[in-house]
XYZ file of C-alpha atoms in Angstrom:
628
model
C 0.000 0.000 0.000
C 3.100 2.330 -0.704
C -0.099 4.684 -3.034
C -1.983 5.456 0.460
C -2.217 9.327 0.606
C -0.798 10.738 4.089
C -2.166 14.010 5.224
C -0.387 15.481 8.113
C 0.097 18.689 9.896
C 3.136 19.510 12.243
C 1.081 20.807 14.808
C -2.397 20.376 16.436
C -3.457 23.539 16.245
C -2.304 24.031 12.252
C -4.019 20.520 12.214
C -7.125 22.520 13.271
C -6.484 25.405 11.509
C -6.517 23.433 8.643
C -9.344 21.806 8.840
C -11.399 24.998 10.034
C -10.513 26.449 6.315
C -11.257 23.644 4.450
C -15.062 23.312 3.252
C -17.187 19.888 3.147
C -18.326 18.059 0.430
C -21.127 15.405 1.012
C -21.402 12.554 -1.554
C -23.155 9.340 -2.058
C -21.907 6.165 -3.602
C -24.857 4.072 -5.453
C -25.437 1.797 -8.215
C -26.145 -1.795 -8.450
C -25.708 -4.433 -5.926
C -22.004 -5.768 -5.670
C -20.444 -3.251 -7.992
C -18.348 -2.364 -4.801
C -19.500 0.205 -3.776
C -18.485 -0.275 -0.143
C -15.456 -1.238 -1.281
C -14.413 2.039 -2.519
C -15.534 3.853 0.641
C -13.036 1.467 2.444
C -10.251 2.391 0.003
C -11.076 6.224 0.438
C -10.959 5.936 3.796
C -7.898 3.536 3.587
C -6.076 6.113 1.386
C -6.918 9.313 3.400
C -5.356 7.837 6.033
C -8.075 8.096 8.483
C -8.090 4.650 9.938
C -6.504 3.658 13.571
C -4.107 1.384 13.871
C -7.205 -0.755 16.093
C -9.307 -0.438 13.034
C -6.758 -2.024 10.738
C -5.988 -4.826 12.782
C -9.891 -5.534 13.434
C -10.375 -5.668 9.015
C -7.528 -7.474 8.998
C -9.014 -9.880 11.369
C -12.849 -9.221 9.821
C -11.542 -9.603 6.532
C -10.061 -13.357 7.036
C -13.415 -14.323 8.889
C -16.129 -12.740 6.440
C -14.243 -11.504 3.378
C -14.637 -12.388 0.111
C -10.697 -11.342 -1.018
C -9.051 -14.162 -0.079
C -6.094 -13.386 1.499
C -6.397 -9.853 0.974
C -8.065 -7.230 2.816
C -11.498 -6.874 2.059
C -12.243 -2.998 2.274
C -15.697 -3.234 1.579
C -16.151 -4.766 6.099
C -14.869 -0.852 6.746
C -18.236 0.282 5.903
C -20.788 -2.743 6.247
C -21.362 -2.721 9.503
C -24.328 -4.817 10.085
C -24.120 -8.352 10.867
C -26.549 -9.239 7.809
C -24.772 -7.142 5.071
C -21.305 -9.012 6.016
C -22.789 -12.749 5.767
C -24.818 -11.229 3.019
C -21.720 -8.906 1.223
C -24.380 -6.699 0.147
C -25.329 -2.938 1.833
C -29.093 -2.921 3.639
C -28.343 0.845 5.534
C -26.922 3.555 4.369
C -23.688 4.257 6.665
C -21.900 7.702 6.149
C -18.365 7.835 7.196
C -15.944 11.015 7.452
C -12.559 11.905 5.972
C -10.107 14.445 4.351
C -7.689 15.240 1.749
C -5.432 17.598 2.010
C -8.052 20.330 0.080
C -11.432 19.291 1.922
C -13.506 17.464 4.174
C -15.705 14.803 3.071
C -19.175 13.269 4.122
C -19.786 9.963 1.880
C -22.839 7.965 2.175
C -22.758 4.172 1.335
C -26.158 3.580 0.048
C -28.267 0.120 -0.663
C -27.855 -1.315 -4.643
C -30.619 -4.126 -4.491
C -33.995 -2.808 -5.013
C -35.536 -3.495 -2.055
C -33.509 -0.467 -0.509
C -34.191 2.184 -3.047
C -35.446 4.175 0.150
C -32.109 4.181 1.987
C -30.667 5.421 -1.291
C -32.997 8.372 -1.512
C -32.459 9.085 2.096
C -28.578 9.074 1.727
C -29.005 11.023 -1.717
C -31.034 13.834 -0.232
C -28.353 15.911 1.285
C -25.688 14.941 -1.108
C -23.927 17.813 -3.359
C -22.748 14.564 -5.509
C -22.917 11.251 -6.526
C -20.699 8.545 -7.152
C -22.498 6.363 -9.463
C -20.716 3.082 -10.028
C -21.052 0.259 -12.850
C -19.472 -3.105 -12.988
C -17.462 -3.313 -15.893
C -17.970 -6.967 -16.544
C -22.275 -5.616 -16.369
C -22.296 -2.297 -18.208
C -25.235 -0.273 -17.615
C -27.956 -1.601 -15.721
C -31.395 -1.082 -14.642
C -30.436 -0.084 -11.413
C -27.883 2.210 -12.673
C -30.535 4.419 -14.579
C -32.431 4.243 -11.403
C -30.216 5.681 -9.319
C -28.903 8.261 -11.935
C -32.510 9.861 -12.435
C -33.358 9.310 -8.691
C -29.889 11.523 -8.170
C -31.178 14.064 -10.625
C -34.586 14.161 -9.473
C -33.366 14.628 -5.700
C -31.414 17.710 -7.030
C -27.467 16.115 -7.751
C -26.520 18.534 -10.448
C -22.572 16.375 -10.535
C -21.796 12.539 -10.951
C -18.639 10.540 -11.120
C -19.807 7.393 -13.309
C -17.063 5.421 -11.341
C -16.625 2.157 -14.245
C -15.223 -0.614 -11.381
C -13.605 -3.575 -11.906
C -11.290 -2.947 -14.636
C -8.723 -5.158 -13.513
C -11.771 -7.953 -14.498
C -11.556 -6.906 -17.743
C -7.795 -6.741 -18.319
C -8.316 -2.570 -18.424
C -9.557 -2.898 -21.523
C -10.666 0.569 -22.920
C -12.830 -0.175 -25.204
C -15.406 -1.736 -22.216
C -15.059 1.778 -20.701
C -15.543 3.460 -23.440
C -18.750 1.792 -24.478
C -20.294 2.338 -20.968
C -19.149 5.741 -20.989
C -20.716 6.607 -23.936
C -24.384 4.532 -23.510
C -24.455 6.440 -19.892
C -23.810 9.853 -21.865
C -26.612 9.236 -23.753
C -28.936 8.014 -21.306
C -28.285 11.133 -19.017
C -28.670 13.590 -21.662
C -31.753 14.909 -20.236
C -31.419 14.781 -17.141
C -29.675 18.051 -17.025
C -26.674 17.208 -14.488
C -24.199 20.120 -14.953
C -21.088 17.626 -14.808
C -20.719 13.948 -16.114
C -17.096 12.345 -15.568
C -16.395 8.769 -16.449
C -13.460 6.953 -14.273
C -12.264 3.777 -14.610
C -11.372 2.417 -11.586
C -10.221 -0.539 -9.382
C -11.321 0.323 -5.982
C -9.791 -2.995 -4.586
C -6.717 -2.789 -6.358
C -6.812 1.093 -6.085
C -6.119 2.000 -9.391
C -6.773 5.802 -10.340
C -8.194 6.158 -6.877
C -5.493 9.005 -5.700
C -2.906 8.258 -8.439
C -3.139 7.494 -12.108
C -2.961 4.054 -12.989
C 0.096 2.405 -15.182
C -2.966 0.129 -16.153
C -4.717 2.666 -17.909
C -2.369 4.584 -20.017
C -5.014 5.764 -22.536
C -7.200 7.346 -19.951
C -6.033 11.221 -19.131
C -8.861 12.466 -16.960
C -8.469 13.155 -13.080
C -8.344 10.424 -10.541
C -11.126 10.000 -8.281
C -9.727 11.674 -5.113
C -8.219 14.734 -7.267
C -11.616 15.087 -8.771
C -13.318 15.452 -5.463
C -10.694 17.680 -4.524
C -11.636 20.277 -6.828
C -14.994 19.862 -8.328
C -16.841 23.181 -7.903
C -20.603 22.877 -6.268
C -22.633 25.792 -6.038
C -25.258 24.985 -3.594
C -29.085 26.087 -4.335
C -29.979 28.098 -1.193
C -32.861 29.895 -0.412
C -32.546 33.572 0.985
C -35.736 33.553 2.636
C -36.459 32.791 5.952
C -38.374 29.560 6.568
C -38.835 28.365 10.538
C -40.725 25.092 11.034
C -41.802 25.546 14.448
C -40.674 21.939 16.147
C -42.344 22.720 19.571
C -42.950 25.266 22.007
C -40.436 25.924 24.783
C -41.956 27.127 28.175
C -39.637 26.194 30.590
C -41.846 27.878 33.209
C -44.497 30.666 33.109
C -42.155 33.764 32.448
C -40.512 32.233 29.043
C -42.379 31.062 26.194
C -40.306 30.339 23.099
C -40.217 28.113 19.693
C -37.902 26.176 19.440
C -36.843 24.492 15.772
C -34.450 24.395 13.108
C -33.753 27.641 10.700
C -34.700 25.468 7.262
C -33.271 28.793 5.000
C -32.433 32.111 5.142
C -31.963 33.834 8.229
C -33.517 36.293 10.680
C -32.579 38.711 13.494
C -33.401 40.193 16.455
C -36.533 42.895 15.753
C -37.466 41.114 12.416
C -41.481 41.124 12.016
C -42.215 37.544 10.899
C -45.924 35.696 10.386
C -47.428 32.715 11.242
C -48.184 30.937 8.204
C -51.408 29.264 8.537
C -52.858 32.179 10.556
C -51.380 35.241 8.880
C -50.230 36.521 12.931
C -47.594 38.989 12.989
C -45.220 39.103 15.693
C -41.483 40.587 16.306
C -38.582 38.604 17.332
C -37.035 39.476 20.742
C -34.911 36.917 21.685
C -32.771 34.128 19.671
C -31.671 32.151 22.107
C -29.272 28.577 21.811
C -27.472 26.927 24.438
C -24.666 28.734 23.849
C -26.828 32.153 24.913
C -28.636 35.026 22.798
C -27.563 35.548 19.574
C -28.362 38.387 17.249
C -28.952 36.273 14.481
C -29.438 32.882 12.960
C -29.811 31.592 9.562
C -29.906 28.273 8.027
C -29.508 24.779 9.639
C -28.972 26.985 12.820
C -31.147 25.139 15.652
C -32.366 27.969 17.699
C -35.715 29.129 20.490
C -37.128 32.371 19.192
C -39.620 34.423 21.565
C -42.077 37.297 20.218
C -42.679 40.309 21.550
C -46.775 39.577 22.067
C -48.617 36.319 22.770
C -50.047 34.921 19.589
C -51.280 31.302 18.832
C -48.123 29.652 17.254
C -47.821 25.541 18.066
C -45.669 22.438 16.563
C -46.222 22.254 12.906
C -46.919 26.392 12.274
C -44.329 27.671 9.599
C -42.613 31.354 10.550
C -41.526 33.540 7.875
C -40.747 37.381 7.498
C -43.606 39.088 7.192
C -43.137 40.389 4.178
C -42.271 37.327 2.378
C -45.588 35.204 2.861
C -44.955 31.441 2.047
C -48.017 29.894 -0.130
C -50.706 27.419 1.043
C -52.159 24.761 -0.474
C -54.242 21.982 0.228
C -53.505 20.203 -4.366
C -50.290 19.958 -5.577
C -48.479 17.980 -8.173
C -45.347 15.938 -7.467
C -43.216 13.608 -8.310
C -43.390 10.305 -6.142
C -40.928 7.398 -4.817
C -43.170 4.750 -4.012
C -40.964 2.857 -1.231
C -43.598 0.377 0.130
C -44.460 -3.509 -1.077
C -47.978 -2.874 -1.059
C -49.831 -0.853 -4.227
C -50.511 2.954 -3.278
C -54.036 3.505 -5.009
C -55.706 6.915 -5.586
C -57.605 7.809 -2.954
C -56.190 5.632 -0.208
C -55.459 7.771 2.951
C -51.810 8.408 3.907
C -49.887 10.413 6.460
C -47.937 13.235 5.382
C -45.018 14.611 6.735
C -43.471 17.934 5.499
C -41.068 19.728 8.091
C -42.581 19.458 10.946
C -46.252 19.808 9.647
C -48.786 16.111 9.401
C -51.999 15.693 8.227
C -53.911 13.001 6.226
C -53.285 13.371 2.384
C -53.979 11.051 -0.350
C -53.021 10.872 -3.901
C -55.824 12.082 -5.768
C -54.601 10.868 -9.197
C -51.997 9.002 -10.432
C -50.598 11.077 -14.227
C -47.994 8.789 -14.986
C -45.319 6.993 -13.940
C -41.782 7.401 -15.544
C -39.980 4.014 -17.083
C -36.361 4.961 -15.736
C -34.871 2.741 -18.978
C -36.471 5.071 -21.869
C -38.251 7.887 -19.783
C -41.406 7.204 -21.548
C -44.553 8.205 -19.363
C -47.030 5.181 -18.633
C -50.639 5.329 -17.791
C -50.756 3.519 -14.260
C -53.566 3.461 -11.945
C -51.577 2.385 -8.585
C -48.016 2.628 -7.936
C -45.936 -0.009 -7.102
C -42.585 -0.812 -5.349
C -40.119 1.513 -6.926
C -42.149 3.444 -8.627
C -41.703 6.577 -9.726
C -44.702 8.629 -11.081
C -45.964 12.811 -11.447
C -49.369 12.451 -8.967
C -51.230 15.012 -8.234
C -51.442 15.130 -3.724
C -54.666 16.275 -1.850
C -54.122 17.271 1.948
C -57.065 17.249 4.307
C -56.222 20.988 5.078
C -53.775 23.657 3.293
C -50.012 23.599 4.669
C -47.332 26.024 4.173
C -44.637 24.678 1.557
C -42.709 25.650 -1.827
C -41.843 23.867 -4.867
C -38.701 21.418 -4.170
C -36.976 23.490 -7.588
C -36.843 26.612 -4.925
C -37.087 25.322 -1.341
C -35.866 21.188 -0.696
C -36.818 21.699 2.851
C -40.250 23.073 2.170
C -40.482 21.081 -1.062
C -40.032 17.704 -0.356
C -42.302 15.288 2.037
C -42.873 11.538 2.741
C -46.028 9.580 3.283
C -46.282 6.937 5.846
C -48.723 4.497 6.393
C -51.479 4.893 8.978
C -51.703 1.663 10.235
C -47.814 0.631 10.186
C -45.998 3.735 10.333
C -43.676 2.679 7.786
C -42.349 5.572 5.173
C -44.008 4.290 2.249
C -43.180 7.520 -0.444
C -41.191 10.168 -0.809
C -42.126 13.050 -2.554
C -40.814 16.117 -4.264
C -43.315 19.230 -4.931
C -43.268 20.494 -8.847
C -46.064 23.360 -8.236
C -49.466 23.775 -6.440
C -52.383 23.111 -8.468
C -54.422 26.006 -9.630
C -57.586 24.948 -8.596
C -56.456 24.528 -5.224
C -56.573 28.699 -5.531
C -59.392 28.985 -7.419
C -61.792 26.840 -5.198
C -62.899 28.069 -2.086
C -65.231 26.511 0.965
C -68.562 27.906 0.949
C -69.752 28.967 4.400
C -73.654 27.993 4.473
C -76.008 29.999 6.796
C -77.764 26.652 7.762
C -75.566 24.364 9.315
C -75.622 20.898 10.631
C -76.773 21.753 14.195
C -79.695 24.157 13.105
C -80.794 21.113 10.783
C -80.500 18.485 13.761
C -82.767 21.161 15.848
C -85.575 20.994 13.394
C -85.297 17.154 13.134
C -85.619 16.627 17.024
C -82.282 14.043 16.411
C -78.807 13.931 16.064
C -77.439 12.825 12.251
C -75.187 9.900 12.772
C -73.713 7.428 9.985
C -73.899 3.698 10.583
C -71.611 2.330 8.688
C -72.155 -1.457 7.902
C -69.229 -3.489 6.814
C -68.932 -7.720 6.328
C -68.813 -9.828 4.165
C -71.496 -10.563 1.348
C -74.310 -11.775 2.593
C -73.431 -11.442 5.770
C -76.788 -9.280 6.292
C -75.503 -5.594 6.384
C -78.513 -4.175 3.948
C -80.933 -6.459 5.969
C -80.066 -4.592 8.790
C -79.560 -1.600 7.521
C -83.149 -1.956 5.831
C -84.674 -2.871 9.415
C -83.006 0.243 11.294
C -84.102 2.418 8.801
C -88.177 1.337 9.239
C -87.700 1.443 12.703
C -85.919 4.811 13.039
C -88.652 6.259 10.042
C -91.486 4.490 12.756
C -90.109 7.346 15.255
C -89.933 9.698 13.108
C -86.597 10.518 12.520
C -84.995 11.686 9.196
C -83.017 8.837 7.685
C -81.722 6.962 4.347
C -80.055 3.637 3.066
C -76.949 4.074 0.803
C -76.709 0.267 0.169
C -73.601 -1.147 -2.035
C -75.540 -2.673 -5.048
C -77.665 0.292 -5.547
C -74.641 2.511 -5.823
C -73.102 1.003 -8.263
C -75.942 1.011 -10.105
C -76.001 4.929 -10.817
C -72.924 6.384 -9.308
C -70.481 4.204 -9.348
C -71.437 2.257 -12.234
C -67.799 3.275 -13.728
C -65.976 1.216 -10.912
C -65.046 -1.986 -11.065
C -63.892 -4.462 -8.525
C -60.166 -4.042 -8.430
C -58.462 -2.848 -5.267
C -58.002 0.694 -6.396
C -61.690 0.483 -7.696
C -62.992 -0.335 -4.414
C -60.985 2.254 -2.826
C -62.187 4.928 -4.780
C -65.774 3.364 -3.949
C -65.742 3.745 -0.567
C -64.414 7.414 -1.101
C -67.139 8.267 -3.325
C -69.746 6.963 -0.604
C -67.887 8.328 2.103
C -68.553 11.859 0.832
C -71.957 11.393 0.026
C -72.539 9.959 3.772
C -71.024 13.245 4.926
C -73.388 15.534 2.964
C -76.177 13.614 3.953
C -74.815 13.991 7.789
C -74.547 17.829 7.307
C -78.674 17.811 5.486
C -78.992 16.527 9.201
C -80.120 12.918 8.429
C -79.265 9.619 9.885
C -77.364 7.318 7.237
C -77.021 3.630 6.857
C -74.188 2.821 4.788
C -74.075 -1.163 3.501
C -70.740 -1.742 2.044
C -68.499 -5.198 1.954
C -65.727 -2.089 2.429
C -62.892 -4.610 2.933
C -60.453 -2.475 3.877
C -59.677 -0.938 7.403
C -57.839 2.040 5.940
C -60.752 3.456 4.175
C -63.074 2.463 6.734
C -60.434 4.888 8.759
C -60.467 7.714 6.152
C -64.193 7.592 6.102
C -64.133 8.011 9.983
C -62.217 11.046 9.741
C -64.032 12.450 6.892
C -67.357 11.907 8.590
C -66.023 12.459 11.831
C -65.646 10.469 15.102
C -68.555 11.754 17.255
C -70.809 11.126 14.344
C -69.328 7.641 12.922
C -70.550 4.205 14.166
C -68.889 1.299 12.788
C -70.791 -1.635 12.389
C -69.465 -4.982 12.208
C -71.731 -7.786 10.976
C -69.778 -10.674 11.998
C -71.576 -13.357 10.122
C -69.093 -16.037 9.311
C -67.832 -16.765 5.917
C -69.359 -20.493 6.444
C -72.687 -19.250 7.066
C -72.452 -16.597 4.516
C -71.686 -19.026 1.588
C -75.348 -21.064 2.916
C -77.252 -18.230 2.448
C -75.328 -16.418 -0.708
C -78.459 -14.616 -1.595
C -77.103 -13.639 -5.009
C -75.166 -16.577 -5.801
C -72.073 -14.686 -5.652
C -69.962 -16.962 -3.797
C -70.813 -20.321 -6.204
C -69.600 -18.185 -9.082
C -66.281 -17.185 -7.264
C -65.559 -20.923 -5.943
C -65.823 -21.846 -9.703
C -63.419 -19.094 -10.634
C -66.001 -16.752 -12.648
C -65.463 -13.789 -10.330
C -61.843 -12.499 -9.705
C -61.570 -10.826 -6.178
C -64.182 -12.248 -4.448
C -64.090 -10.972 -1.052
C -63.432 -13.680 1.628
C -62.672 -16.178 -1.239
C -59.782 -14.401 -3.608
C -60.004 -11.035 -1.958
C -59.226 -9.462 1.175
C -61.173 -8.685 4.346
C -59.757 -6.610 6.964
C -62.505 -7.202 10.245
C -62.767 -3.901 12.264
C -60.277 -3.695 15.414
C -62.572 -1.552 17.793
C -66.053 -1.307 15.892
C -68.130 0.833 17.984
C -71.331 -2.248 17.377
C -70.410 -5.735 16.517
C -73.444 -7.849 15.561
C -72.829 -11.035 16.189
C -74.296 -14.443 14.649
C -76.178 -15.002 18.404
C -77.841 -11.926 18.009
C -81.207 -11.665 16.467
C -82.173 -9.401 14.011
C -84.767 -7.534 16.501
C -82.099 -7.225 19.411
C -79.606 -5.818 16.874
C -81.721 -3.031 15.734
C -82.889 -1.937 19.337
C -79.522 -1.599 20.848
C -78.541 0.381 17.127
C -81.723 2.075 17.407
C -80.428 3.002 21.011
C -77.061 4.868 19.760
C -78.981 6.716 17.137
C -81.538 8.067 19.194
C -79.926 11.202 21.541
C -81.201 13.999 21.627
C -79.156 16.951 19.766
């Protein structure tokens, strides 16, 4: 290893002098699985000089008892540190290591290859200012290599090192680098990155890493290290001042401050600056860290600001200057990672996260999604693993945020799932939808209450789910006469006669039904508001839209249902001969046979098979009859 780079300073303090002056560049490695990625890391690192002499002696040890060198050190156990990526030799996390050269400091993130871990990737990419993108050169360009180029571009990467590994594989032959060199040039041509440099390399063997190669006499470009040494990155930053409030600091009764992290631009003491959501205005009196007061702060600064008067301001709120308002919008298009196994259909309710703001959002239609081979847009009505598509977002109320183009903090978001909590997209905002502007909520002088008062009842939705013939509409039908005997205000929005009128266009896919049960759950929540009590008889399979339609309709108002009638007995009555047709394969998604059913957790009524039909429509007719 007589190549390795030594960077040394005579003295501490010029050591930290040195390093004080020098300025940070953050980079990813990605590309396929096992095109050694890791193993370049370890090489940096080995090179730089930035490994103890414990450290060497524990890969030395590592690298006979999991390597996959042979005799020699196997750099790539520097970096994969989990037990499952050494017995696996592949990268699962994304682990960021430190080092220098004698020109900068360096941040590198090792990110995932295989598929599976396209989310660590975007995570690691996110905050990188470039990206090592490496290729086999025994594989050329693969899939997985276009991924992660326009996943780089799309995150923001404007500079890539196509880092061709492996050389010494193919006897440093140049015409294999210049063929992948040239098919990535043309693949990337519209992807607008401001640098593209091809460099062949050997990251076990080191060639071109910090020194040119005698193995590659035809190639003249920089090494690796000398490129990262001097590549020029000018940074997209955002002069105005964006505070996502993270909580609110009150230490005790005298102090009340908000505490959170300066996303971009800065402010100072006396600065007016506005609530988003409510439009407040306030003036900044105090900055204060734990380091004391400061006049000033500006981006990635973590800071407590207090205001000179006590307005509303809580976890979630978005402070700017007053004068420079950020937009709100409730419809916006953008461009979506979709990170989870299972299908994200229009219309299904997600959590989304966007600073420090959450609400419930859902992807209100699906444009297209992008084939990352040709870049051709394909109609799609769900997204799948890996996915990338343009969708346009709904968000049950307006939040404060920016296109990702101007603003990554305020521009990019993930969803997570409700149930799991597992980040299941990422997103990037491309612009807020103009109907978002031009549509407005209509107050009404009448309102629900005044309508309840002239009924003599509360409105309430029952919503019946269970299998087919389970006996939800039978139910349903027996409340209603009852409740219409008393003479309360009520109607039936049964399945079947739905999709009969107005939601004859659906079918019976997943993404169908979801949409279904949207449909219906708005309807239900107009009819609540006309002040009526609704029965709504739906299979509605799924626990997530049974969710959504809580929150649409409201908890105090929503009574789940659960007709518990067992798929046994439901196949004896099978009223409309549904279930013989699915047993002899005519019908495709038949729920309980093909098809899923997801039985309530915590219904608020269960009706069980014991009960009979009378007892189950007193004790229902029970909850709906309170007094407003």
């Amino acid at each position: 290893m007589s190549n390795r780079k030594i960077v040394q300073s005579a003295t501490i303090e010029e050591f930290l002098q040195q390093q004080q002056g020098q300025d940070l560049l953050r980079f990813i490695t990605c590309g396929s699985v096992d095109d050694g990625k890791s193993t370049l890391i370890g090489r940096l690192l080995w090179e730089a000089q930035q490994l103890f002499d414990d450290q060497v002696a524990a890969l030395q040890t590592d690298s006979k008892k999991f390597g996959t060198q042979g005799e020699e050190i196997d750099f790539a156990l520097l970096v994969d540190g989990l037990a499952a990526e050494r017995e696996q030799g592949i990268t699962i996390d994304v682990a960021y290591r430190f080092f220098s050269s004698s020109a900068r400091k360096f941040i590198v993130a090792d990110t995932p290859g295989h598929e599976q871990y396209t989310r660590n990737m975007v995570t690691g990419a996110s905050t990188a200012d470039l990206a090592i993108l490496l290729v086999d050169a025994r594989n050329g360009i693969l899939t997985q290599t276009r991924r992660h180029a326009f996943l780089t571009s799309l995150v923001g990467i404007r500079h890539v090192v196509l880092a061709i590994n492996k050389m010494d594989l193919v006897g440093y032959d140049e015409s294999v680098y210049r063929t992948i060199e040239s098919e990535f040039e043309g693949f990337v041509r519209d992807l607008r990155f401001e640098s593209v440099v091809a460099i062949p390399l050997s990251a076990l063997k080191g060639d071109n890493i910090t020194s040119r190669s005698k193995n590659t006499n035809w190639y003249q470009g920089p090494t690796l290290v000398g490129y990262l040494d001097t590549v020029e990155i000018q940074r997209q930053v955002s002069e105005d001042f964006v505070f996502p409030v993270q909580w609110v600091n009150r230490p005790n009764s005298s102090f009340r401050g908000f505490a959170g992290t300066v996303a971009s631009g800065s402010v100072r003491v006396g600065d007016e600056v506005r609530v988003t959501a409510s439009g407040q205005i306030a003036t900044v009196s105090e900055i204060v860290t734990m380091d004391g007061n400061r006049e000033d702060a500006s981006a990635d600064q973590a800071v407590t600001l207090t205001l000179d008067r006590e307005i509303d301001v809580s976890r979630g709120d978005v402070l700017t200057l007053s004068q420079r308002p950020l937009e709100m919008t409730d419809q916006f298009e953008a461009t979506i990672v979709w990170l989870y196994d299972q299908a994200g259909l229009p219309g299904r309710t997600y959590d989304l996260k966007l600073a420090t703001q959450w609400m419930p959002s859902s992807v209100s239609h699906i444009k297209h999604r992008i084939n990352v081979s040709t870049f051709a847009k394909e109609a799609s009505a769900q997204l799948r693993l890996n996915d990338i598509a343009v969708c346009n977002i709904s968000t049950s109320k307006p939040i404060a945020c920016d296109t990702y183009a101007k603003n990554p903090q305020l521009g990019s978001f993930i969803l997570v799932d409700r149930f799991t909590n597992a980040t299941i997209g990422a997103g990037m905002i491309r612009h807020s939808l103009r109907r978002s502007q031009n549509v407005h909520k209509q107050a009404l002088s009448i309102t629900r209450e005044d309508r309840e008062r002239l009924n003599g009842h509360p409105a309430k939705v029952f919503w019946f789910t269970g299998l087919s013939g389970s006996g939800k509409s039978t139910i349903a039908n027996a409340l209603e006469k009852e409740l219409h005997r008393r003479g309360m205000r009520t109607y039936v929005l049964d399945g079947d006669n739905i999709r009969q009128g107005l939601n004859k266009d659906l079918g019976f896919s997943e993404a169908d039904r979801v949409e279904n049960i949207r449909r219906i759950a708005e309807v239900a929540r107009l009819m609540l508001d006309a002040g009526l009590v609704v029965m709504v008889a739906f299979i509605s399979p799924f626990r997530q839209e049974r969710e959504m339609a809580r929150d649409l309709i409201g908890k105090d108002a929503f009574v789940e249902v659960y007709v518990n009638t067992p798929i046994e007995v439901c196949e004896l009555r099978d009223p409309k001969g549904l279930y013989k047709k699915a047993r002899a394969g005519k019908i495709p998604n038949m729920t309980g046979i093909s098809g899923t059913y997801e039985p309530p957790e915590q219904a608020e009524f269960v009706a069980a098979p014991s009960m009979s039909l009378a007892e189950t429509v007193t004790k229902l007719a029970a909850i709906a009859h309170v007094q407003p």
